[in-house]
Short mmCIF file of C-alpha atoms in Angstrom, two decimals:
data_model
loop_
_atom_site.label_atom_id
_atom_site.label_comp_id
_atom_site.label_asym_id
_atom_site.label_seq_id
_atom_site.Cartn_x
_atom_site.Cartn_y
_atom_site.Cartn_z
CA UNK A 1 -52.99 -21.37 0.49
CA UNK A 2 -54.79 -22.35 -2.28
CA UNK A 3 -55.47 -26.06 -2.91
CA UNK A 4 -53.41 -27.70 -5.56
CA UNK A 5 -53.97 -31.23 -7.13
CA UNK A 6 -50.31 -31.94 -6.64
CA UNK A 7 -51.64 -33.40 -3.21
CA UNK A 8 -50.25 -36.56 -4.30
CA UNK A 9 -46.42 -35.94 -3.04
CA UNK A 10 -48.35 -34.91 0.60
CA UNK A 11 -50.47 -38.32 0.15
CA UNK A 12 -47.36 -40.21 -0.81
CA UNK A 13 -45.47 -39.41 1.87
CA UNK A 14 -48.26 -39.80 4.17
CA UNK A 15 -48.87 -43.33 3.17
CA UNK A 16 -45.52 -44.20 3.41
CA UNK A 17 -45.01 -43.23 6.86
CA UNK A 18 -48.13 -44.79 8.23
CA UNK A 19 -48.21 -48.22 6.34
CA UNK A 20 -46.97 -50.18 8.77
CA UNK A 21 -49.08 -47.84 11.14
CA UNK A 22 -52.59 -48.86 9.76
CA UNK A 23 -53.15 -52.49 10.88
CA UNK A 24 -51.17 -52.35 14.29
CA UNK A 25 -52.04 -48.54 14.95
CA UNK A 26 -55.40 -48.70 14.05
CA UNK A 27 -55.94 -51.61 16.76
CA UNK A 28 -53.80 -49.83 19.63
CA UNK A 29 -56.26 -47.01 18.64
CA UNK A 30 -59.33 -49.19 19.16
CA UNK A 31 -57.52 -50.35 22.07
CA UNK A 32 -57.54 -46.62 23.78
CA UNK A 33 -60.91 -45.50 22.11
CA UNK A 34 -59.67 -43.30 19.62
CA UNK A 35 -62.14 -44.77 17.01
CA UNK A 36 -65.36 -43.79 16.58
CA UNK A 37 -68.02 -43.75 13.76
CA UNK A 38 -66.68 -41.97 10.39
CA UNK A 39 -69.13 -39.05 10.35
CA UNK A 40 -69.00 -38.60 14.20
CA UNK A 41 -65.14 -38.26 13.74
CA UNK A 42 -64.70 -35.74 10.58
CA UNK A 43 -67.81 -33.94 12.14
CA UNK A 44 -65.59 -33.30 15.39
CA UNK A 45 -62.55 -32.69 13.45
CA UNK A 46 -64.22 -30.33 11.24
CA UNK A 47 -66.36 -28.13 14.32
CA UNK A 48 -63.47 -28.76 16.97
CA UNK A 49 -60.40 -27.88 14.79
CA UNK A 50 -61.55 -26.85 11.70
CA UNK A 51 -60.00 -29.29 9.90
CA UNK A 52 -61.06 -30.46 6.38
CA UNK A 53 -59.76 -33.57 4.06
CA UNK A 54 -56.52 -32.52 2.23
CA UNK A 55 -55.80 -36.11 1.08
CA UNK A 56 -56.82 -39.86 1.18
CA UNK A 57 -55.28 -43.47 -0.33
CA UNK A 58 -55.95 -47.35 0.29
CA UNK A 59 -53.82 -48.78 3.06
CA UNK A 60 -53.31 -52.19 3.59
CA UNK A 61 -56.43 -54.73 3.87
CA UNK A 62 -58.91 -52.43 2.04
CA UNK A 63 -58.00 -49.68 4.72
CA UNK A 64 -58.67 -45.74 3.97
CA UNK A 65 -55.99 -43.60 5.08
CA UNK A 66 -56.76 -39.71 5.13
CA UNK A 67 -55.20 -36.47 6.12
CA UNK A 68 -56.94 -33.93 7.80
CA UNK A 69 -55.37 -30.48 8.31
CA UNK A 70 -56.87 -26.94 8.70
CA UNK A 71 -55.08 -24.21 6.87
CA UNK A 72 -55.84 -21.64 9.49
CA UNK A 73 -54.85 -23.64 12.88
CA UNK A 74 -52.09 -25.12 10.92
CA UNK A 75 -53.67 -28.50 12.98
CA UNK A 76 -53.61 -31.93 11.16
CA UNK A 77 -55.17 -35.25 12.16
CA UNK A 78 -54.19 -38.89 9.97
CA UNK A 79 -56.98 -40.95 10.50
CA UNK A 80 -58.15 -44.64 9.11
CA UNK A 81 -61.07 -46.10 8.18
CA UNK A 82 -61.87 -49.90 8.25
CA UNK A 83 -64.34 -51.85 5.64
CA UNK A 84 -66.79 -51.39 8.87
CA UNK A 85 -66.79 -48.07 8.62
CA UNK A 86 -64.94 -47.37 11.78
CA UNK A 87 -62.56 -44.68 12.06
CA UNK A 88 -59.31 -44.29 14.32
CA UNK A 89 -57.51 -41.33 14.92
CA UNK A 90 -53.57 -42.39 14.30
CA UNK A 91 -51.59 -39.30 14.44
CA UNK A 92 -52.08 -35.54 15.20
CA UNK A 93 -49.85 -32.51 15.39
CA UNK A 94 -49.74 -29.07 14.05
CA UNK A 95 -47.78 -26.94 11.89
CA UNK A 96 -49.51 -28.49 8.86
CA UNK A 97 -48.07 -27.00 5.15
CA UNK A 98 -49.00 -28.13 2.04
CA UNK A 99 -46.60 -28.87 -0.36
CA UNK A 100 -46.06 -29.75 -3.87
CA UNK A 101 -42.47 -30.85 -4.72
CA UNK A 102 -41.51 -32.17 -8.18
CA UNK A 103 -39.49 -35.63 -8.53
CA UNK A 104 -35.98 -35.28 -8.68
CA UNK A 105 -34.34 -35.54 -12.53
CA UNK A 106 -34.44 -39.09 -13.51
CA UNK A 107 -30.76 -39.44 -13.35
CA UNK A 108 -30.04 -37.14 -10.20
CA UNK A 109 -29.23 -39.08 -6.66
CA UNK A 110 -30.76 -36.56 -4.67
#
């Protein structure tokens, strides 16, 4: 697929589902050592799963929150960065797809 700037549905969604997740996953992450230096981490995302930032947003207390996927694997990684420039891995999975859905119709309760 081709990337498309509509990212921002994929983003939305992603920071919805993981706002609560960023302060109290991030330390159960740190917890379990799934944290690591930024570049160390994308560099092992990108060489061990060929995966390559699709999105990114502020989470709570200054937090970066950023989706990771490769198109090919179909392999996805949310990770989150702290002001210290620590990064924990917070979810993983595969089937990745990216999508770009319109709002519903202003009056529509779909």
């Amino acid at each position: 697929m081709k990337p498309n700037k509509t990212l921002i549905t994929l983003g939305a969604l992603v920071m919805a589902a993981t706002f609560n997740l960023v302060t109290t996953g991030m330390a159960a992450a740190q917890q379990n050592r799934n944290c690591g230096p930024r570049e160390l981490v994308v560099n092992r995302l990108a060489e061990g799963f060929g995966e390559t930032r699709q999105s990114m947003g502020l989470g709570a207390n200054d937090a970066v929150v950023e989706v990771f996927a490769s198109e090919e694997s179909g392999t996805w990684t949310i990770t989150v960065t702290s002001p210290n420039g620590v990064t924990c891995l917070v979810a993983s999975g595969q089937a990745f797809e990216e999508l770009a859905e319109a709002l519903p119709a202003k009056d529509n309760d779909a």
